[in-house]
């Protein structure tokens, strides 16, 4: 069988199409020593050596995958939810009834479920929503834990 010779570059060896490249043979023991003495190109590694761990290898990989999983975002504190609920209940309408979660959500242009999750402590912190709620309820919802629920604009000291 005659192969076709294609030049692949200026300094490269020509590739011969139709023939397989010869791989170095794997030698062990005395054959390896004699091949090394004579200067032949011989590979001494065996395929898959040192990797026969069995199912423990898969368990280790699975453990690494579990550890590298992204962490879920932190939820808002329960103290913020309690502060929102108490401030919302303190606001009364014309009939003397306290503000509902739906009314508060409409006032700050948010979903009612967002207010429910916020009061329950299940919400992911949304700085825009917290800023709107701070202005509407006139309480601090961000910052140090000691200041959460405090009036947004306390009376000035003279």
Tab-separated table of C-alpha atoms in Angstrom, residues 13-145:
chain	number	residue	atom	x	y	z
A	13	UNK	CA	8.192	16.242	8.881
A	14	UNK	CA	5.841	15.308	6.044
A	15	UNK	CA	2.725	13.454	7.081
A	16	UNK	CA	2.062	10.188	5.329
A	17	UNK	CA	-1.629	9.515	4.891
A	18	UNK	CA	-2.665	5.888	4.914
A	19	UNK	CA	-0.108	4.613	7.431
A	20	UNK	CA	-0.494	4.421	11.200
A	21	UNK	CA	2.171	5.949	13.380
A	22	UNK	CA	4.150	3.440	15.375
A	23	UNK	CA	3.772	3.782	19.101
A	24	UNK	CA	6.656	3.044	21.423
A	25	UNK	CA	6.483	-0.455	22.833
A	26	UNK	CA	6.040	-1.027	26.536
A	27	UNK	CA	8.836	-3.119	27.966
A	28	UNK	CA	9.224	-4.655	31.411
A	29	UNK	CA	12.108	-6.116	33.380
A	30	UNK	CA	15.183	-7.314	31.477
A	31	UNK	CA	13.761	-6.271	28.087
A	32	UNK	CA	13.584	-2.704	29.401
A	33	UNK	CA	17.200	-2.782	30.591
A	34	UNK	CA	18.518	-4.169	27.310
A	35	UNK	CA	16.492	-1.655	25.280
A	36	UNK	CA	17.816	1.245	27.348
A	37	UNK	CA	21.430	0.002	26.887
A	38	UNK	CA	21.030	-0.225	23.133
A	39	UNK	CA	19.463	3.275	22.920
A	40	UNK	CA	16.067	2.303	21.511
A	41	UNK	CA	13.026	4.471	22.242
A	42	UNK	CA	11.055	2.432	24.726
A	43	UNK	CA	8.283	3.540	27.063
A	44	UNK	CA	8.318	1.992	30.515
A	45	UNK	CA	4.949	3.069	31.898
A	46	UNK	CA	1.999	0.725	31.950
A	47	UNK	CA	-1.507	1.875	31.222
A	48	UNK	CA	-3.614	2.624	34.277
A	49	UNK	CA	-0.870	1.967	36.818
A	50	UNK	CA	-1.640	3.278	40.288
A	51	UNK	CA	-5.257	4.070	39.517
A	52	UNK	CA	-6.894	0.849	40.622
A	53	UNK	CA	-8.794	2.317	43.566
A	54	UNK	CA	-12.221	1.032	42.571
A	55	UNK	CA	-15.389	2.711	43.834
A	56	UNK	CA	-13.567	4.769	46.476
A	57	UNK	CA	-12.240	6.950	43.645
A	58	UNK	CA	-15.798	7.818	42.592
A	59	UNK	CA	-16.753	8.538	46.182
A	60	UNK	CA	-13.848	10.961	46.528
A	61	UNK	CA	-14.822	12.741	43.318
A	62	UNK	CA	-18.459	12.976	44.449
A	63	UNK	CA	-17.356	14.434	47.777
A	64	UNK	CA	-15.289	17.067	45.960
A	65	UNK	CA	-18.280	17.924	43.786
A	66	UNK	CA	-20.481	18.402	46.850
A	67	UNK	CA	-17.890	20.628	48.529
A	68	UNK	CA	-17.439	22.851	45.469
A	69	UNK	CA	-21.141	23.564	45.055
A	70	UNK	CA	-21.997	27.253	45.219
A	71	UNK	CA	-23.352	28.366	48.544
A	72	UNK	CA	-26.914	29.697	48.573
A	73	UNK	CA	-27.203	33.423	49.234
A	74	UNK	CA	-27.739	34.455	52.820
A	75	UNK	CA	-31.285	35.120	53.950
A	76	UNK	CA	-32.403	38.297	55.627
A	77	UNK	CA	-32.436	38.254	59.423
A	78	UNK	CA	-35.558	37.485	61.436
A	79	UNK	CA	-35.052	40.738	63.358
A	80	UNK	CA	-35.577	42.693	60.112
A	81	UNK	CA	-38.809	40.781	59.486
A	82	UNK	CA	-40.069	41.492	63.000
A	83	UNK	CA	-39.219	45.188	62.629
A	84	UNK	CA	-41.141	45.374	59.325
A	85	UNK	CA	-44.143	43.571	60.823
A	86	UNK	CA	-44.340	45.791	63.931
A	87	UNK	CA	-43.904	49.006	61.914
A	88	UNK	CA	-46.522	47.855	59.409
A	89	UNK	CA	-48.990	47.070	62.201
A	90	UNK	CA	-48.396	50.494	63.780
A	91	UNK	CA	-49.564	52.300	60.621
A	92	UNK	CA	-53.353	52.681	60.702
A	93	UNK	CA	-55.713	53.565	57.862
A	94	UNK	CA	-58.888	55.736	58.042
A	95	UNK	CA	-60.926	52.900	59.563
A	96	UNK	CA	-58.362	52.370	62.328
A	97	UNK	CA	-57.190	49.039	60.887
A	98	UNK	CA	-53.522	48.268	60.560
A	99	UNK	CA	-51.825	48.115	57.160
A	100	UNK	CA	-51.886	44.707	55.433
A	101	UNK	CA	-48.939	43.091	53.682
A	102	UNK	CA	-50.693	43.610	50.349
A	103	UNK	CA	-51.175	47.335	51.014
A	104	UNK	CA	-47.512	47.698	52.000
A	105	UNK	CA	-46.431	45.812	48.879
A	106	UNK	CA	-48.534	48.114	46.703
A	107	UNK	CA	-47.128	51.198	48.451
A	108	UNK	CA	-43.511	50.177	47.758
A	109	UNK	CA	-44.260	48.692	44.307
A	110	UNK	CA	-43.347	45.101	45.233
A	111	UNK	CA	-44.971	41.674	45.174
A	112	UNK	CA	-47.001	40.713	48.276
A	113	UNK	CA	-44.983	37.478	48.434
A	114	UNK	CA	-41.809	39.556	48.794
A	115	UNK	CA	-43.224	41.215	51.933
A	116	UNK	CA	-44.390	37.839	53.286
A	117	UNK	CA	-40.946	36.284	52.736
A	118	UNK	CA	-39.251	39.327	54.254
A	119	UNK	CA	-41.346	39.184	57.430
A	120	UNK	CA	-40.768	35.420	57.732
A	121	UNK	CA	-36.989	35.776	57.281
A	122	UNK	CA	-36.899	33.741	54.061
A	123	UNK	CA	-36.070	36.593	51.670
A	124	UNK	CA	-32.745	37.247	49.981
A	125	UNK	CA	-31.566	40.795	50.784
A	126	UNK	CA	-32.784	43.255	48.150
A	127	UNK	CA	-31.288	46.678	48.839
A	128	UNK	CA	-33.824	48.535	46.675
A	129	UNK	CA	-36.783	46.948	48.447
A	130	UNK	CA	-35.231	47.565	51.866
A	131	UNK	CA	-34.622	51.234	50.992
A	132	UNK	CA	-38.250	51.682	49.876
A	133	UNK	CA	-39.521	49.978	53.034
A	134	UNK	CA	-37.271	52.156	55.206
A	135	UNK	CA	-38.735	55.308	53.681
A	136	UNK	CA	-42.338	54.064	53.855
A	137	UNK	CA	-42.173	52.662	57.406
A	138	UNK	CA	-39.715	55.314	58.687
A	139	UNK	CA	-37.487	52.729	60.416
A	140	UNK	CA	-33.939	51.475	59.790
A	141	UNK	CA	-33.758	48.015	58.221
A	142	UNK	CA	-30.071	47.972	57.229
A	143	UNK	CA	-26.886	48.409	59.203
A	144	UNK	CA	-25.868	47.200	62.650
A	145	UNK	CA	-28.232	44.789	64.409
